[in-house]
Amino acid sequence: MTLWIIVAIVYYTLFIYSWVKGLGTVKEYQPEGVVKFYFVMASIRFIMALTIVALFMIFGHHTHQEAVVFCTTFSLMYVLAIIVSVVLKH
């Protein structure tokens, strides 16, 4: 399960980095595209999060308790990533 938590941390780190850099670039070169950028990134974030959870459920060797712990941890990290990405650029 530790590997999956590391995958989640890497995912969220890359997501926050791409959010901050991408939003800065969009604001600089095409300010009217900020709303579209936000919705595209929110969609990508959601789809990728579901993909990681699905991969864990399909390929991870885990007990029921480990699955619950992973999904809870991943969900909390998801909320934290949203908060961090919004706070960094607003």
Short mmCIF file of C-alpha atoms in Angstrom, two decimals:
data_model
loop_
_atom_site.label_atom_id
_atom_site.label_comp_id
_atom_site.label_asym_id
_atom_site.label_seq_id
_atom_site.Cartn_x
_atom_site.Cartn_y
_atom_site.Cartn_z
CA MET A 1 0.00 0.00 0.00
CA THR A 2 2.93 2.32 0.56
CA LEU A 3 3.66 2.31 -3.17
CA TRP A 4 0.14 3.49 -3.89
CA ILE A 5 0.43 6.34 -1.37
CA ILE A 6 3.70 7.38 -3.06
CA VAL A 7 1.90 7.28 -6.44
CA ALA A 8 -0.83 9.49 -4.98
CA ILE A 9 1.70 11.99 -3.59
CA VAL A 10 3.52 12.16 -6.94
CA TYR A 11 0.19 12.61 -8.74
CA TYR A 12 -0.88 15.48 -6.52
CA THR A 13 2.55 17.13 -6.66
CA LEU A 14 2.51 17.04 -10.46
CA PHE A 15 -1.07 18.23 -10.54
CA ILE A 16 -0.43 21.23 -8.29
CA TYR A 17 2.71 22.13 -10.26
CA SER A 18 0.87 21.95 -13.59
CA TRP A 19 -2.04 23.93 -12.15
CA VAL A 20 0.18 26.75 -10.88
CA LYS A 21 2.36 26.94 -14.01
CA GLY A 22 -0.56 26.49 -16.39
CA LEU A 23 -2.77 29.08 -14.74
CA GLY A 24 0.08 31.59 -14.75
CA THR A 25 0.68 30.97 -18.45
CA VAL A 26 -3.01 31.22 -19.32
CA LYS A 27 -3.38 34.46 -17.33
CA GLU A 28 -0.35 35.93 -19.09
CA TYR A 29 -1.16 35.00 -22.69
CA GLN A 30 -4.92 34.49 -22.81
CA PRO A 31 -6.71 35.88 -19.72
CA GLU A 32 -10.15 35.15 -21.15
CA GLY A 33 -9.30 31.43 -21.14
CA VAL A 34 -8.90 31.14 -17.37
CA VAL A 35 -12.38 29.73 -16.82
CA LYS A 36 -11.95 27.15 -19.57
CA PHE A 37 -8.53 26.22 -18.14
CA TYR A 38 -10.05 25.75 -14.70
CA PHE A 39 -12.78 23.43 -15.98
CA VAL A 40 -10.35 21.41 -18.11
CA MET A 41 -7.95 20.97 -15.18
CA ALA A 42 -10.83 20.09 -12.82
CA SER A 43 -11.98 17.43 -15.27
CA ILE A 44 -8.47 16.03 -15.66
CA ARG A 45 -7.98 16.02 -11.90
CA PHE A 46 -11.23 14.15 -11.33
CA ILE A 47 -10.67 11.58 -14.08
CA MET A 48 -7.08 10.92 -12.98
CA ALA A 49 -8.16 10.52 -9.35
CA LEU A 50 -10.82 8.00 -10.32
CA THR A 51 -8.28 6.18 -12.49
CA ILE A 52 -5.78 5.85 -9.65
CA VAL A 53 -8.44 4.56 -7.26
CA ALA A 54 -9.71 2.11 -9.90
CA LEU A 55 -6.18 0.85 -10.58
CA PHE A 56 -5.63 0.35 -6.86
CA MET A 57 -8.86 -1.59 -6.55
CA ILE A 58 -8.12 -3.74 -9.61
CA PHE A 59 -4.39 -4.39 -9.29
CA GLY A 60 -3.60 -3.74 -5.63
CA HIS A 61 -3.32 -6.70 -3.29
CA HIS A 62 -5.17 -5.38 -0.28
CA THR A 63 -7.61 -6.21 2.46
CA HIS A 64 -10.89 -4.41 2.92
CA GLN A 65 -9.39 -2.24 5.67
CA GLU A 66 -6.42 -1.26 3.49
CA ALA A 67 -8.78 -0.31 0.67
CA VAL A 68 -10.81 1.90 3.00
CA VAL A 69 -7.66 3.54 4.38
CA PHE A 70 -6.30 4.18 0.89
CA CYS A 71 -9.56 5.61 -0.43
CA THR A 72 -9.95 7.83 2.63
CA THR A 73 -6.35 9.04 2.44
CA PHE A 74 -6.60 9.63 -1.29
CA SER A 75 -9.87 11.56 -0.88
CA LEU A 76 -8.38 13.77 1.81
CA MET A 77 -5.34 14.40 -0.38
CA TYR A 78 -7.71 15.27 -3.25
CA VAL A 79 -9.43 17.93 -1.15
CA LEU A 80 -6.07 19.22 0.10
CA ALA A 81 -4.76 19.46 -3.48
CA ILE A 82 -7.79 21.54 -4.47
CA ILE A 83 -7.29 23.86 -1.52
CA VAL A 84 -3.54 24.23 -2.14
CA SER A 85 -3.93 24.84 -5.86
CA VAL A 86 -6.61 27.50 -5.29
CA VAL A 87 -4.70 29.21 -2.48
CA LEU A 88 -1.46 29.34 -4.51
CA LYS A 89 -3.07 31.19 -7.41
CA HIS A 90 -5.91 33.27 -5.94
#
